[in-house]
Backbone as a ProteinNet text record, in pm:
[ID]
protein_1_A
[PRIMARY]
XXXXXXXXXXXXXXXXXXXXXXXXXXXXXXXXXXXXXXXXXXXXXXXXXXXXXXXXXXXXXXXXXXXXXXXXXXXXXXXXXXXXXXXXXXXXXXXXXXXXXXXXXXXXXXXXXXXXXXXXXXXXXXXXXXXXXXXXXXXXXXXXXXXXXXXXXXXXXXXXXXXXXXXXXXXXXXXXXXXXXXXXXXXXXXXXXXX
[TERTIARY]
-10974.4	-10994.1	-11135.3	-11194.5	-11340.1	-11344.2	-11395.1	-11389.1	-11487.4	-11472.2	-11574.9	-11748.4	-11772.8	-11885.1	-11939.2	-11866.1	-11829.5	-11889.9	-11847.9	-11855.6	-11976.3	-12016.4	-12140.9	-12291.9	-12274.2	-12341.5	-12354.3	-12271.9	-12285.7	-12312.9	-12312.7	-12367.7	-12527.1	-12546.6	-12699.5	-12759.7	-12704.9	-12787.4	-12817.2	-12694.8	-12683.9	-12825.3	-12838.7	-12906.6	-13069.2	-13107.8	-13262.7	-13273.7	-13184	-13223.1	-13272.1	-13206.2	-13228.2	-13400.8	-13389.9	-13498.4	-13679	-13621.3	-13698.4	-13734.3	-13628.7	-13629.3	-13703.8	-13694.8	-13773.9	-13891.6	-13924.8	-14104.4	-14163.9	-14089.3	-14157.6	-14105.7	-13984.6	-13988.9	-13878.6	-13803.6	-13683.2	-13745.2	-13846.4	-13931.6	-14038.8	-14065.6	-14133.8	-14027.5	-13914.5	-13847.6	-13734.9	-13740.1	-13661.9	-13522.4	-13448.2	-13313.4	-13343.1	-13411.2	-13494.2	-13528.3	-13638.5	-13682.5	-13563.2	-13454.6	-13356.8	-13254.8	-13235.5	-13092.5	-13233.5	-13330	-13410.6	-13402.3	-13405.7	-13400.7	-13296.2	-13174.9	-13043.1	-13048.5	-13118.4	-13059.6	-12965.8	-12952.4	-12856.2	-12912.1	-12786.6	-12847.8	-12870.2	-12895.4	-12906.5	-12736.9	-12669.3	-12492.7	-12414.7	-12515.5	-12409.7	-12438.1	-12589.8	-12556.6	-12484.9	-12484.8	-12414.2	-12323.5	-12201.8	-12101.1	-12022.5	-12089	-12110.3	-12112.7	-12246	-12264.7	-12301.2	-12265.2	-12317	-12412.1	-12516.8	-12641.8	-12741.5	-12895.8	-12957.6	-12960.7	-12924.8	-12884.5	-12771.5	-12688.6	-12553.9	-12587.2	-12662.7	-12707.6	-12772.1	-12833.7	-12915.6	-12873.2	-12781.9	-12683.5	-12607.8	-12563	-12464.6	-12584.2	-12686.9	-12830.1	-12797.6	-12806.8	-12834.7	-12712.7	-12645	-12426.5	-12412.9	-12506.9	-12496.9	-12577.3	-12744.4	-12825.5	-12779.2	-12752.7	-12661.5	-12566.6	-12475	-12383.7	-12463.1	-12486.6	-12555.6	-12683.2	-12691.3	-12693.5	-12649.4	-12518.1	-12436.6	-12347	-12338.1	-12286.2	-12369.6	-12499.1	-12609	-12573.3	-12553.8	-12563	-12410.7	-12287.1	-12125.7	-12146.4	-12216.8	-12225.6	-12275.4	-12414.4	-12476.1	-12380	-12278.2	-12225.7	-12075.6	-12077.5	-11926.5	-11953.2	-11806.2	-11791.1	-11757.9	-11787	-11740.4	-11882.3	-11845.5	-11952.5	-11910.7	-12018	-11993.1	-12051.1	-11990.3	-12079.1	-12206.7	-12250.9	-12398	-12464.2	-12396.5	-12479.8	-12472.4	-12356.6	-12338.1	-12431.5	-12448.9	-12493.1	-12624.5	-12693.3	-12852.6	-12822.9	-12749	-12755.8	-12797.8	-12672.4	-12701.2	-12837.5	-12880.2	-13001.8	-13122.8	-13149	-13239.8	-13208.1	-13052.9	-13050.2	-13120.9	-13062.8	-13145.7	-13234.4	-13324.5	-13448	-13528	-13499.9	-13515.4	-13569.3	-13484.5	-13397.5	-13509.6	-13506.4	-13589.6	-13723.2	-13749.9	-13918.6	-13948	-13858.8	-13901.4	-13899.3	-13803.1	-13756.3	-13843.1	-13954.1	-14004.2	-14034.1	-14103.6	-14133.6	-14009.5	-13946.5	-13822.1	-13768.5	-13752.5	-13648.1	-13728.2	-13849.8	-13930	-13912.6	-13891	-13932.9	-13767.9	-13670.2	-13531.2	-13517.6	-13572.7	-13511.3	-13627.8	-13750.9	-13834.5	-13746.3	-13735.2	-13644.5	-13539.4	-13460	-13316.1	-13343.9	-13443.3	-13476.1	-13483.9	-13617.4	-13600.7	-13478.8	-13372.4	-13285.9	-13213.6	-13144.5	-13058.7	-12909	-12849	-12716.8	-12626.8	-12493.6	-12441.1	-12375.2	-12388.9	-12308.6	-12436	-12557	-12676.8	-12674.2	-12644.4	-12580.7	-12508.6	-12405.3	-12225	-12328.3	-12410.6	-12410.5	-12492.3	-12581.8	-12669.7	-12610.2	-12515.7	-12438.5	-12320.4	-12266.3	-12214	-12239.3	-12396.1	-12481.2	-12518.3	-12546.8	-12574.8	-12476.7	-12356.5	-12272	-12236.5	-12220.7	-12197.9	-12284.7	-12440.5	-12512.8	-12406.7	-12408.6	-12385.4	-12249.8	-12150.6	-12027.1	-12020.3	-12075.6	-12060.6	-12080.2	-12174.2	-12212.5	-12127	-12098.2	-12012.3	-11867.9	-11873.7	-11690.3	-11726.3	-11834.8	-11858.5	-11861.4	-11934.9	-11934.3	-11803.3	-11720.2	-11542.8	-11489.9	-11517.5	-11443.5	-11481.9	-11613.7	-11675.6	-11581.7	-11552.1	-11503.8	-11329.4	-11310.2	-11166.7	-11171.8	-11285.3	-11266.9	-11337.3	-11373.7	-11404.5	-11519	-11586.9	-11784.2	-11878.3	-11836.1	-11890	-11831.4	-11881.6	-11786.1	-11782	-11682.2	-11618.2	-11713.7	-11752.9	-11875.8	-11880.8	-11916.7	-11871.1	-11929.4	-11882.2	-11959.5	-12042	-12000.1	-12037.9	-12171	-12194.7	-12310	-12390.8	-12386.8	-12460.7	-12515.5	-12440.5	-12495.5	-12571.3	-12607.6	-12728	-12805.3	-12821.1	-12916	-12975.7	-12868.4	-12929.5	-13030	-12981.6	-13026.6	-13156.1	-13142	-13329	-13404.7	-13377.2	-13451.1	-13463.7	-13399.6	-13410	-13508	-13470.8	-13569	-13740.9	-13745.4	-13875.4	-13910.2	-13827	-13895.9	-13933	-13866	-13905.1	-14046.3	-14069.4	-14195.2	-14290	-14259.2	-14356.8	-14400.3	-14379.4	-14396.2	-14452.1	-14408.9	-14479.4	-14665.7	-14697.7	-14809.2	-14914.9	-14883.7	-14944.6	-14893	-14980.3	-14937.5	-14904	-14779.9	-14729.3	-14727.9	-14751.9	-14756.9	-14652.4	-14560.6	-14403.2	-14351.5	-14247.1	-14144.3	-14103.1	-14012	-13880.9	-13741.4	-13724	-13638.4	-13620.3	-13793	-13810.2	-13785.2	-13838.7	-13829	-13687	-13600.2	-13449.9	-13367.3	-13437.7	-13408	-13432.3	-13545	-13585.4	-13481.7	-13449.1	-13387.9	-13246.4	-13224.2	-13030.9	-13046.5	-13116.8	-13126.9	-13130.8	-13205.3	-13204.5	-13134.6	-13086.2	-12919.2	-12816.7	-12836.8	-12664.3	-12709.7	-12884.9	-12879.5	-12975.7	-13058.8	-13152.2	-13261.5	-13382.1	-13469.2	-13475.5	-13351.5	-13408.2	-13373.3	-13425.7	-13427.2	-13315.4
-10271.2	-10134.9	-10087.7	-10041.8	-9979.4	-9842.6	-9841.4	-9705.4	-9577.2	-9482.8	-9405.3	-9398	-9456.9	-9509.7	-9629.4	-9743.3	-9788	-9813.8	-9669.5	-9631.7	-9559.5	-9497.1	-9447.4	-9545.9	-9631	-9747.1	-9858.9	-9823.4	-9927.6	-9815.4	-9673.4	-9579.7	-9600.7	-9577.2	-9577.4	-9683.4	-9817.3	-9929.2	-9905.8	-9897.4	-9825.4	-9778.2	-9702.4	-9558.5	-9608	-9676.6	-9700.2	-9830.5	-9896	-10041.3	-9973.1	-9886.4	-9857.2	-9789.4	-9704.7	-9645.8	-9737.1	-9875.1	-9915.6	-10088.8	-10109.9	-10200.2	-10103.2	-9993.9	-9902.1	-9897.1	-9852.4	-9856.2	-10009.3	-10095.2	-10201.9	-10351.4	-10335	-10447.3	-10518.1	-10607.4	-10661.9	-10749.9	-10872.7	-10961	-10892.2	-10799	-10674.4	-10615	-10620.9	-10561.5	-10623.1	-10679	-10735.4	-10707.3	-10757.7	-10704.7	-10641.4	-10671.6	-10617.8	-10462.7	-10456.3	-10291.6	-10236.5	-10292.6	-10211.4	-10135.4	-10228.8	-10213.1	-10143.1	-10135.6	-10068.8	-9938.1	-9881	-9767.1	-9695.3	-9751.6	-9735	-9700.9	-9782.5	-9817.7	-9873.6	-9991.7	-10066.2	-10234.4	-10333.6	-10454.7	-10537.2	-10666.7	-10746.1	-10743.7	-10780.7	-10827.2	-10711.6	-10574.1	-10470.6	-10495.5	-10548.5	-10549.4	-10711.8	-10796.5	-10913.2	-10894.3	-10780	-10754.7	-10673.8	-10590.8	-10530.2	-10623.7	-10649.8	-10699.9	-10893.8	-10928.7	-11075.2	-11144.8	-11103	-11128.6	-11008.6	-11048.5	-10938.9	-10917	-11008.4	-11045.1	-10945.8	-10990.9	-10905.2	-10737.5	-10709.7	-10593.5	-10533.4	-10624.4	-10580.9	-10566.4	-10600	-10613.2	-10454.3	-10464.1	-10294.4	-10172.5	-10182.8	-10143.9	-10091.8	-10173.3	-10178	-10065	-10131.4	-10065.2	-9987.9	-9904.5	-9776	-9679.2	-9788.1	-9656.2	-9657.9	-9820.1	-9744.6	-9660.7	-9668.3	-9608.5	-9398.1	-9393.4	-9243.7	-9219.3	-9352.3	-9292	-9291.3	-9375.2	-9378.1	-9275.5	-9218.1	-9054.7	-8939.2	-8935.5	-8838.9	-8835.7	-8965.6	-9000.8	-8928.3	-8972.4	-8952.8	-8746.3	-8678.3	-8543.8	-8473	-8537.6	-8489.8	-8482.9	-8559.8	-8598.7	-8520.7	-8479	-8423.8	-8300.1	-8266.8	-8121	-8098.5	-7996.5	-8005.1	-8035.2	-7982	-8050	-8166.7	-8200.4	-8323.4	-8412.8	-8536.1	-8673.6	-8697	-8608.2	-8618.2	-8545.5	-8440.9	-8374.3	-8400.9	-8449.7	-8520.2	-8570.5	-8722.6	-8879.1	-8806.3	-8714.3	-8613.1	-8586.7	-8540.8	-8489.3	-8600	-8697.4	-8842.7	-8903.1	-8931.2	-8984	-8953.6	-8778	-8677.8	-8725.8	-8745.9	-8744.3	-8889.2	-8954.6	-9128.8	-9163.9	-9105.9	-9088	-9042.6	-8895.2	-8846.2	-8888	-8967.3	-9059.9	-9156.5	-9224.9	-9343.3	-9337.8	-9195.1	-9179	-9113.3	-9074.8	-9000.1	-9101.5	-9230.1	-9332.8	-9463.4	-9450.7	-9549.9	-9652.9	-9617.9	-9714.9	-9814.8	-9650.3	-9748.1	-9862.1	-9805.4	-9860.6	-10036.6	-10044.4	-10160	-10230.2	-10187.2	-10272.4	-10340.2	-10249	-10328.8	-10412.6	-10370.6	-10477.4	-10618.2	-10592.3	-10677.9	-10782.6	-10725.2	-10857.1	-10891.4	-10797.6	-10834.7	-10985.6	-10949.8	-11086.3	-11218.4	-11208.8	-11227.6	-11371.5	-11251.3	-11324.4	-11427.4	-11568.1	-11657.9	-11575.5	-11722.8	-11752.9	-11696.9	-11700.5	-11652.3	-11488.1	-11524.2	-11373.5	-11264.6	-11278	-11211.5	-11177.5	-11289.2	-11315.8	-11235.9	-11241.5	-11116.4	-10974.8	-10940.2	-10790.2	-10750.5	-10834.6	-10781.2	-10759.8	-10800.5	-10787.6	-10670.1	-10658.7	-10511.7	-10408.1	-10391.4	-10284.3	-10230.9	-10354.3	-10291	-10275.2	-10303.4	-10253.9	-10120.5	-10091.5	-9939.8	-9839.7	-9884.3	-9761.4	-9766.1	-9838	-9855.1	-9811.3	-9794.7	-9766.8	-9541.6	-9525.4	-9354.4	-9329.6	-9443.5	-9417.8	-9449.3	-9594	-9628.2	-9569.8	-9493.2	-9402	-9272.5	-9232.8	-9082.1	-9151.1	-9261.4	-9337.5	-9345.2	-9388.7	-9455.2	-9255.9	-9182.5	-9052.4	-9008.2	-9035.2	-8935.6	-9022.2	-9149.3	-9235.6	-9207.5	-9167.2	-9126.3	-8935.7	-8883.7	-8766.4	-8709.5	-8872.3	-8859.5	-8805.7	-8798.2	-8782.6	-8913.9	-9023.3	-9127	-9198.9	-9331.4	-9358.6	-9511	-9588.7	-9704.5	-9831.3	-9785.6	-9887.1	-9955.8	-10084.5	-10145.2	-10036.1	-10032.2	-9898	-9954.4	-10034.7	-10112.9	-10216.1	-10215.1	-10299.3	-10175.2	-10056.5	-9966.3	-9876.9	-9888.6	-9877.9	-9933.9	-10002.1	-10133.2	-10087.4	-10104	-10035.5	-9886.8	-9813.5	-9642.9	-9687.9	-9747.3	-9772.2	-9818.4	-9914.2	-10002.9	-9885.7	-9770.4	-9662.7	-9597.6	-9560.9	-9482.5	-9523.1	-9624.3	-9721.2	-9710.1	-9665.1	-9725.3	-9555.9	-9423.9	-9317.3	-9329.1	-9374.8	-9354.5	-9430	-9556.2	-9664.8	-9574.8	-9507.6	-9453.2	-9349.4	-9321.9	-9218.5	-9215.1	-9324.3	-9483.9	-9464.1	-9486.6	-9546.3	-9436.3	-9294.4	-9163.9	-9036.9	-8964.2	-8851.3	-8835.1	-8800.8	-8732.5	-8631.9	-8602.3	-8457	-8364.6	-8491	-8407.5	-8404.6	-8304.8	-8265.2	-8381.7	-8416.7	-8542.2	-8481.7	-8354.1	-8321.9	-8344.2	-8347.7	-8345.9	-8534.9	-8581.3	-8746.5	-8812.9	-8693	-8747.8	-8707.3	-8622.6	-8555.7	-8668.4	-8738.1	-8825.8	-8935.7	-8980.7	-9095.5	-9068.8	-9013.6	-8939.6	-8912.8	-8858.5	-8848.8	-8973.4	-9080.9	-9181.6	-9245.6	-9292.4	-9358.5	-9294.5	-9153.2	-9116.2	-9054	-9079.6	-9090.9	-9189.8	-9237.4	-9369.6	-9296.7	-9377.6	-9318.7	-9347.1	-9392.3	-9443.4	-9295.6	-9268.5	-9188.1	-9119.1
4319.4	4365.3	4329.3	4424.4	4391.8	4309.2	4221	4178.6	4194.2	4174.2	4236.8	4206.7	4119.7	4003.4	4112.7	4145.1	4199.6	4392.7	4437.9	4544.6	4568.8	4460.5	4462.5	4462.5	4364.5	4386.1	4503.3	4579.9	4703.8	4782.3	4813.6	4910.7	4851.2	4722.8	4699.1	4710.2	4700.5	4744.4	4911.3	4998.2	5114	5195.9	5097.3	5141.9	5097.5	4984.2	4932.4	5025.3	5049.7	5098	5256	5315.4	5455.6	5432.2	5362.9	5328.2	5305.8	5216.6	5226.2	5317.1	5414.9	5501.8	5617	5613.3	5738.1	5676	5553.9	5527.7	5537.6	5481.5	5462.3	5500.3	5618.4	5666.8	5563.1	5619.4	5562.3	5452	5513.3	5466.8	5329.3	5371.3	5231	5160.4	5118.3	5050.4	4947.6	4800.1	4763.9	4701.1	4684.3	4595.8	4499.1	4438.9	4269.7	4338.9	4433.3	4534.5	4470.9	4545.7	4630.7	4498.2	4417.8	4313.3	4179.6	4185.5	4069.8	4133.8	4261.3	4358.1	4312.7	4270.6	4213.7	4099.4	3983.3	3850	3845.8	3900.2	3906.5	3880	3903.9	3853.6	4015.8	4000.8	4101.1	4122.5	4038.7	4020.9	4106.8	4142.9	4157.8	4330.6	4379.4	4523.4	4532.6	4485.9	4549.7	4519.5	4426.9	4437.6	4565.8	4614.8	4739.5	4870.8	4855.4	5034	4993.5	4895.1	4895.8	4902.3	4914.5	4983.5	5084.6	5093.9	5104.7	5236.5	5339.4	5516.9	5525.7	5435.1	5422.1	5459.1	5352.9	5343.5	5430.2	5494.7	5629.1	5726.9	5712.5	5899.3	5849.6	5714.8	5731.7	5722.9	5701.6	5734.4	5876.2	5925.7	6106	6161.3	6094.1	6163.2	6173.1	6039.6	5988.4	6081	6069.5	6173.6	6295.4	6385	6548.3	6543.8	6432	6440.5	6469.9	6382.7	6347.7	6521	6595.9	6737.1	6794.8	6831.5	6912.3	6873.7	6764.1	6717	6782.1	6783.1	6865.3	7032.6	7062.7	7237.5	7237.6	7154.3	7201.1	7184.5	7054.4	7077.1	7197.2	7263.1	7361.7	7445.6	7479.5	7619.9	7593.2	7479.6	7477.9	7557.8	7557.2	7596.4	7718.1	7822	7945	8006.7	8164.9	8224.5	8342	8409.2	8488.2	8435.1	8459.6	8438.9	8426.4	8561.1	8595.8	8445.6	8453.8	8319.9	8203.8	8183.8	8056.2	8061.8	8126.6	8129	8124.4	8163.9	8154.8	7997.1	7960.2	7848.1	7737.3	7727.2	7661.5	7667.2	7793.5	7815.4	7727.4	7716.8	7701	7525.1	7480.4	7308.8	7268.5	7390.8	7354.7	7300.2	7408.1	7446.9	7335.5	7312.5	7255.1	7073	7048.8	6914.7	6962.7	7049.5	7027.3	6987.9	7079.7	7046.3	6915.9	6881.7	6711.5	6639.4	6653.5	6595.2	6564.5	6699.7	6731.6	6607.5	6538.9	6430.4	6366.9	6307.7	6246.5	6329.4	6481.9	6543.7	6567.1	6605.5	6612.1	6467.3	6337	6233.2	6186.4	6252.6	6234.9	6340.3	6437	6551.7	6502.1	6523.1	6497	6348.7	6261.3	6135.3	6193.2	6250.5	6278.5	6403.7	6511.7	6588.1	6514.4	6357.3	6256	6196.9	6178.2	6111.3	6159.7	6139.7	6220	6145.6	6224.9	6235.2	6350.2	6342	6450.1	6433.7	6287.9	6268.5	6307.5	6349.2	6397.3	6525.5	6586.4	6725.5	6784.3	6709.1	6751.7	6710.8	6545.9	6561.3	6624.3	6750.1	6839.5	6993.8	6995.8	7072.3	7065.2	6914.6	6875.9	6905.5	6836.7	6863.8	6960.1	7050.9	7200.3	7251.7	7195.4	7270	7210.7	7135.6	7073.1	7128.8	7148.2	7247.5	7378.9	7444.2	7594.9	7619.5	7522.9	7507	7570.8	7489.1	7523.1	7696.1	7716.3	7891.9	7946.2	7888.1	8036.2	8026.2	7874.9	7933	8025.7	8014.7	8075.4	8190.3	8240.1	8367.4	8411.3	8332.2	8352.3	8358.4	8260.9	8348.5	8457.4	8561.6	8649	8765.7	8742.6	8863.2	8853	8739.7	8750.3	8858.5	8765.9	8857.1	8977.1	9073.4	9174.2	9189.8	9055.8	9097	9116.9	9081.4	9103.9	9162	9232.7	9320.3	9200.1	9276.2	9157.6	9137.5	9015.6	8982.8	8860.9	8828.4	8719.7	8599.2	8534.3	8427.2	8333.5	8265.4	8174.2	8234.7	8344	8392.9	8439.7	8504	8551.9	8382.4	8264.8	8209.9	8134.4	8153.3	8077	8165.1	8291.9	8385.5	8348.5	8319.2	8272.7	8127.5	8104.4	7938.3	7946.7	8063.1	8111.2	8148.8	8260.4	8283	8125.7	8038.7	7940.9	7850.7	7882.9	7756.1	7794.3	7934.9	7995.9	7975.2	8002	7973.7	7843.4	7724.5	7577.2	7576.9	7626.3	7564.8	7679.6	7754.4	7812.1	7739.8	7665.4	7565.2	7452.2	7400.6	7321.9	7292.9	7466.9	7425.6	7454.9	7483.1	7462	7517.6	7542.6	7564.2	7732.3	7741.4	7892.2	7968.6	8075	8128.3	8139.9	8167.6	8190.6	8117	8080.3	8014.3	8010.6	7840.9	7809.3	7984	7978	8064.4	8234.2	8212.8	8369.8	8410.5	8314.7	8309.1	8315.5	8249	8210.8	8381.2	8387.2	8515.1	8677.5	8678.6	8742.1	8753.3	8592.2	8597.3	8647.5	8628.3	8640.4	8816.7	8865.2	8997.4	9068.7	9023.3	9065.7	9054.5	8966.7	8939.2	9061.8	9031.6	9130.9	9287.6	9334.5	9463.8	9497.9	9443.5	9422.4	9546.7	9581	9621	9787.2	9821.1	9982.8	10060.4	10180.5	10239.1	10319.3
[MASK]
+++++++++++++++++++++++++++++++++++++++++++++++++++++++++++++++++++++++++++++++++++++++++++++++++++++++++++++++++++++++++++++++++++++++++++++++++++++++++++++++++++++++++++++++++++++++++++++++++++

């Protein structure tokens, strides 16, 4: 049984290891960093996560998770699909470009790391973004705003446009509004550009 002493010590390894795998890179950051961040020993994170890979992957779980929590708030509520899936987009988006750094220095190690269990949580993850879309996708086709489309493949597609407003954003300054851009893409998806 973990005890609360316990529980606190694996949130604070948690919490300094994320802290400092985002300043300095998985490869820049050692167990010693991480469990001195604590006051804690080496024994208290390999009691925890086993290893410092270990640690890095619930690293990762934790921050998609806390966007795929941002994207599932945007999109709640009422509304249509269309606006939702605008809404989501705009939080994505949004998240990615404030994010940018972090988000490049986890993905960049996480590419990084082998094995297979790397394999499955890159495949998790992306699936956990892509998950909030393609249900708002899966309700608009139940309530007859979209017409019947694989959801789960049209959203990897929304996600490729989303992705391309954020890195456009990336590499300087834009004229348009994040809204007017989110606005573009969402239009295009649900009437595309032919005449």
């Amino acid at each position: 049984m973990v005890t609360g002493d316990q529980a606190a010590g694996r949130q604070c390894i948690l919490e300094q290891a994320q802290q400092l795998f985002l300043a300095h890179g998985y490869h820049g950051v050692s167990i010693r960093d991480i469990v001195q961040a604590c006051g804690l020993s080496n024994a208290a994170l390999y009691y925890h996560f086993g290893n410092k890979q270990n640690l890095f992957v619930e690293v990762i779980r934790g921050f998609v998770a806390s966007v795929a929590r941002q994207v599932q708030e945007a999109g709640a509520g009422s509304g249509s699909s269309r606006e939702r899936l605008a809404s989501m987009a705009e939080a994505f988006t949004q998240f990615s470009w404030q994010s940018r750094s972090e988000l490049q220095t986890l993905l960049r190690d996480l590419t990084g790391c082998e094995g297979e269990e790397i394999q499955q949580l890159i495949a998790e993850v992306t699936g956990q973004i892509l998950s909030p879309f393609a249900t708002v996708l899966e309700e608009g086709i139940t309530a007859g705003e979209v017409q019947p489309v694989d959801a789960q493949r049209v959203s990897v597609l929304l996600m490729g446009m989303v992705n391309s407003v954020a890195a456009r954003r990336m590499h300087g300054p834009v004229p348009e509004p994040l809204t007017e851009d989110v606005y573009l893409v969402i239009s295009t998806l649900f009437e595309g550009i032919g005449t």
